PDB file of C-alpha atoms in Angstrom:
ATOM      1  CA  MET A 213      72.555 150.080   7.045  1.00 56.00           C
ATOM      2  CA  THR A 214      73.605 146.926   8.873  1.00 62.00           C
ATOM      3  CA  LEU A 215      77.056 146.148  10.162  1.00 62.00           C
ATOM      4  CA  ARG A 216      78.451 142.885   8.808  1.00 65.00           C
ATOM      5  CA  ASP A 217      81.546 141.431  10.379  1.00 63.00           C
ATOM      6  CA  ARG A 218      83.789 139.495   8.013  1.00 60.00           C
ATOM      7  CA  GLY A 219      85.012 137.223  10.847  1.00 59.00           C
ATOM      8  CA  THR A 220      88.444 135.775  10.281  1.00 59.00           C
ATOM      9  CA  MET A 221      88.369 136.751   6.637  1.00 58.00           C
ATOM     10  CA  LYS A 222      89.579 140.263   7.492  1.00 58.00           C
ATOM     11  CA  TRP A 223      92.828 138.817   8.909  1.00 58.00           C
ATOM     12  CA  THR A 224      93.651 136.404   6.106  1.00 56.00           C
ATOM     13  CA  SER A 225      94.898 139.174   3.822  1.00 62.00           C
ATOM     14  CA  ILE A 226      97.926 139.816   6.057  1.00 70.00           C
ATOM     15  CA  PHE A 227      99.106 136.175   5.891  1.00 70.00           C
ATOM     16  CA  LEU A 228     101.481 135.142   3.155  1.00 76.00           C
ATOM     17  CA  PRO A 229     100.760 131.867   1.342  1.00 80.00           C
ATOM     18  CA  GLU A 230     103.890 130.390   2.986  1.00 84.00           C
ATOM     19  CA  HIS A 231     102.512 131.258   6.413  1.00 81.00           C
ATOM     20  CA  ILE A 232      99.162 129.641   5.658  1.00 83.00           C
ATOM     21  CA  ALA A 233     100.888 126.466   4.394  1.00 87.00           C
ATOM     22  CA  GLN A 234     103.082 126.341   7.494  1.00 88.00           C
ATOM     23  CA  LEU A 235     100.088 126.851   9.824  1.00 85.00           C
ATOM     24  CA  ARG A 236      98.237 124.013   8.087  1.00 87.00           C
ATOM     25  CA  ARG A 237     101.293 121.742   8.428  1.00 87.00           C
ATOM     26  CA  VAL A 238     101.669 122.558  12.138  1.00 84.00           C
ATOM     27  CA  LYS A 239      97.965 121.885  12.721  1.00 81.00           C
ATOM     28  CA  SER A 240      98.254 118.555  10.911  1.00 80.00           C
ATOM     29  CA  GLU A 241     101.292 117.583  13.012  1.00 77.00           C
ATOM     30  CA  MET A 242      99.456 118.502  16.205  1.00 73.00           C
ATOM     31  CA  ASP A 243      96.410 116.478  15.159  1.00 71.00           C
ATOM     32  CA  ASN A 244      98.631 113.445  14.505  1.00 68.00           C
ATOM     33  CA  ALA A 245     100.551 113.867  17.773  1.00 62.00           C
ATOM     34  CA  TYR A 246      97.411 113.652  19.882  1.00 66.00           C
ATOM     35  CA  ASN A 247      95.628 110.370  19.463  1.00 69.00           C
ATOM     36  CA  ARG A 248      92.087 109.537  20.386  1.00 76.00           C
ATOM     37  CA  LYS A 249      91.432 107.328  23.375  1.00 79.00           C
ATOM     38  CA  PRO A 250      90.730 103.768  22.227  1.00 81.00           C
ATOM     39  CA  SER A 251      87.227 102.537  22.947  1.00 85.00           C
ATOM     40  CA  ILE A 252      86.920  99.530  25.234  1.00 88.00           C
ATOM     41  CA  ASP A 253      84.044  97.146  24.622  1.00 91.00           C
ATOM     42  CA  PRO A 254      82.259  95.428  27.542  1.00 92.00           C
ATOM     43  CA  GLU A 255      83.961  92.081  26.881  1.00 95.00           C
ATOM     44  CA  GLN A 256      87.417  93.656  27.049  1.00 94.00           C
ATOM     45  CA  TRP A 257      86.490  95.563  30.192  1.00 93.00           C
ATOM     46  CA  SER A 258      85.279  92.327  31.817  1.00 94.00           C
ATOM     47  CA  ASP A 259      88.657  90.754  31.007  1.00 95.00           C
ATOM     48  CA  PHE A 260      90.463  93.782  32.495  1.00 94.00           C
ATOM     49  CA  GLU A 261      88.360  93.552  35.677  1.00 94.00           C
ATOM     50  CA  SER A 262      89.139  89.878  36.195  1.00 95.00           C
ATOM     51  CA  LYS A 263      92.870  90.465  35.657  1.00 95.00           C
ATOM     52  CA  ILE A 264      92.861  93.399  38.085  1.00 94.00           C
ATOM     53  CA  GLN A 265      90.991  91.369  40.735  1.00 94.00           C
ATOM     54  CA  TYR A 266      93.327  88.391  40.322  1.00 95.00           C
ATOM     55  CA  ALA A 267      96.465  90.542  40.491  1.00 94.00           C
ATOM     56  CA  TYR A 268      95.170  92.412  43.557  1.00 94.00           C
ATOM     57  CA  ARG A 269      94.210  89.236  45.446  1.00 94.00           C
ATOM     58  CA  THR A 270      97.394  87.306  44.681  1.00 94.00           C
ATOM     59  CA  GLY A 271      99.867  90.206  44.802  1.00 93.00           C
ATOM     60  CA  MET A 272     100.984  89.388  41.286  1.00 94.00           C
ATOM     61  CA  ASP A 273     102.756  92.019  39.178  1.00 94.00           C
ATOM     62  CA  CYS A 274     100.731  93.470  36.356  1.00 95.00           C
ATOM     63  CA  GLU A 275     101.108  96.140  33.718  1.00 95.00           C
ATOM     64  CA  ILE A 276      98.399  98.731  33.182  1.00 95.00           C
ATOM     65  CA  ARG A 277      98.227 101.175  30.316  1.00 94.00           C
ATOM     66  CA  TYR A 278      96.049 104.198  30.916  1.00 94.00           C
ATOM     67  CA  TRP A 279      95.045 107.292  29.004  1.00 90.00           C
ATOM     68  CA  ARG A 280      96.303 110.612  30.345  1.00 87.00           C
ATOM     69  CA  ASN A 281      96.883 113.923  28.585  1.00 80.00           C
ATOM     70  CA  TRP A 282      96.057 112.521  25.129  1.00 78.00           C
ATOM     71  CA  VAL A 283      98.669 109.735  25.283  1.00 81.00           C
ATOM     72  CA  ALA A 284      98.776 106.202  26.660  1.00 85.00           C
ATOM     73  CA  GLU A 285     101.056 105.873  29.658  1.00 91.00           C
ATOM     74  CA  SER A 286     102.138 102.639  31.289  1.00 93.00           C
ATOM     75  CA  VAL A 287     102.772 101.571  34.868  1.00 95.00           C
ATOM     76  CA  SER A 288     103.686  98.152  36.203  1.00 93.00           C
ATOM     77  CA  GLY A 289     104.007  96.618  39.634  1.00 94.00           C
ATOM     78  CA  VAL A 290     101.812  95.268  42.401  1.00 94.00           C
ATOM     79  CA  ILE A 291      98.364  96.803  42.796  1.00 95.00           C
ATOM     80  CA  GLU A 292      98.411  98.538  46.180  1.00 95.00           C
ATOM     81  CA  SER A 293      94.717  99.350  46.507  1.00 94.00           C
ATOM     82  CA  VAL A 294      91.429  99.225  44.637  1.00 94.00           C
ATOM     83  CA  ASP A 295      88.687 101.770  45.381  1.00 93.00           C
ATOM     84  CA  PRO A 296      85.441 100.634  43.699  1.00 91.00           C
ATOM     85  CA  VAL A 297      83.478 103.559  45.167  1.00 92.00           C
ATOM     86  CA  GLY A 298      85.955 106.181  43.941  1.00 92.00           C
ATOM     87  CA  GLY A 299      86.502 104.267  40.710  1.00 92.00           C
ATOM     88  CA  ALA A 300      90.300 104.092  40.863  1.00 95.00           C
ATOM     89  CA  LEU A 301      93.208 101.862  41.742  1.00 95.00           C
ATOM     90  CA  ARG A 302      96.715 102.575  42.966  1.00 96.00           C
ATOM     91  CA  ILE A 303      99.694 100.784  41.455  1.00 94.00           C
ATOM     92  CA  ASP A 304     103.332 101.647  42.085  1.00 90.00           C
ATOM     93  CA  GLY A 305     102.275 104.944  43.689  1.00 92.00           C
ATOM     94  CA  VAL A 306     100.197 106.033  40.680  1.00 93.00           C
ATOM     95  CA  GLU A 307      96.453 106.664  41.005  1.00 95.00           C
ATOM     96  CA  VAL A 308      94.696 105.314  37.889  1.00 95.00           C
ATOM     97  CA  PRO A 309      90.953 105.947  37.401  1.00 95.00           C
ATOM     98  CA  PHE A 310      89.112 102.951  35.951  1.00 94.00           C
ATOM     99  CA  ARG A 311      87.735 105.043  33.074  1.00 93.00           C
ATOM    100  CA  GLU A 312      91.296 105.783  31.880  1.00 93.00           C
ATOM    101  CA  ILE A 313      92.448 102.140  31.680  1.00 94.00           C
ATOM    102  CA  VAL A 314      92.981 100.942  28.109  1.00 93.00           C
ATOM    103  CA  TRP A 315      94.988  97.721  28.642  1.00 94.00           C
ATOM    104  CA  VAL A 316      95.827  95.281  31.455  1.00 95.00           C
ATOM    105  CA  ALA A 317      98.290  92.383  31.403  1.00 95.00           C
ATOM    106  CA  LEU A 318      99.505  90.032  34.087  1.00 93.00           C
ATOM    107  CA  GLU A 319     103.272  89.664  34.201  1.00 84.00           C
ATOM    108  CA  ASP A 320     104.722  86.172  34.303  1.00 74.00           C
ATOM    109  CA  VAL A 321     107.125  85.541  37.150  1.00 57.00           C
TER     110      VAL A 321
END
């Protein structure tokens, strides 16, 4: 005689249909709340690099959107430092790794 585990099936009998519907709705809401990180193609990344270099050299304000904790956050100001070895930059006191950057724009003065 072999022991067969029914997995999660043994717990489904204690859930009411209303509970299952509500759990599915909550899961759907959570899936929609957390977006996927946009993919950046090499041409876009080249554009971002040139904007970052220009803003850093001239001291021009720029806005950077970066991906953190499943959402895009934004920071703007003057780029304080760029660390190519560590792969990050510092802007307005915020450390932003290059791999998290999803958008860069120079601000007109």
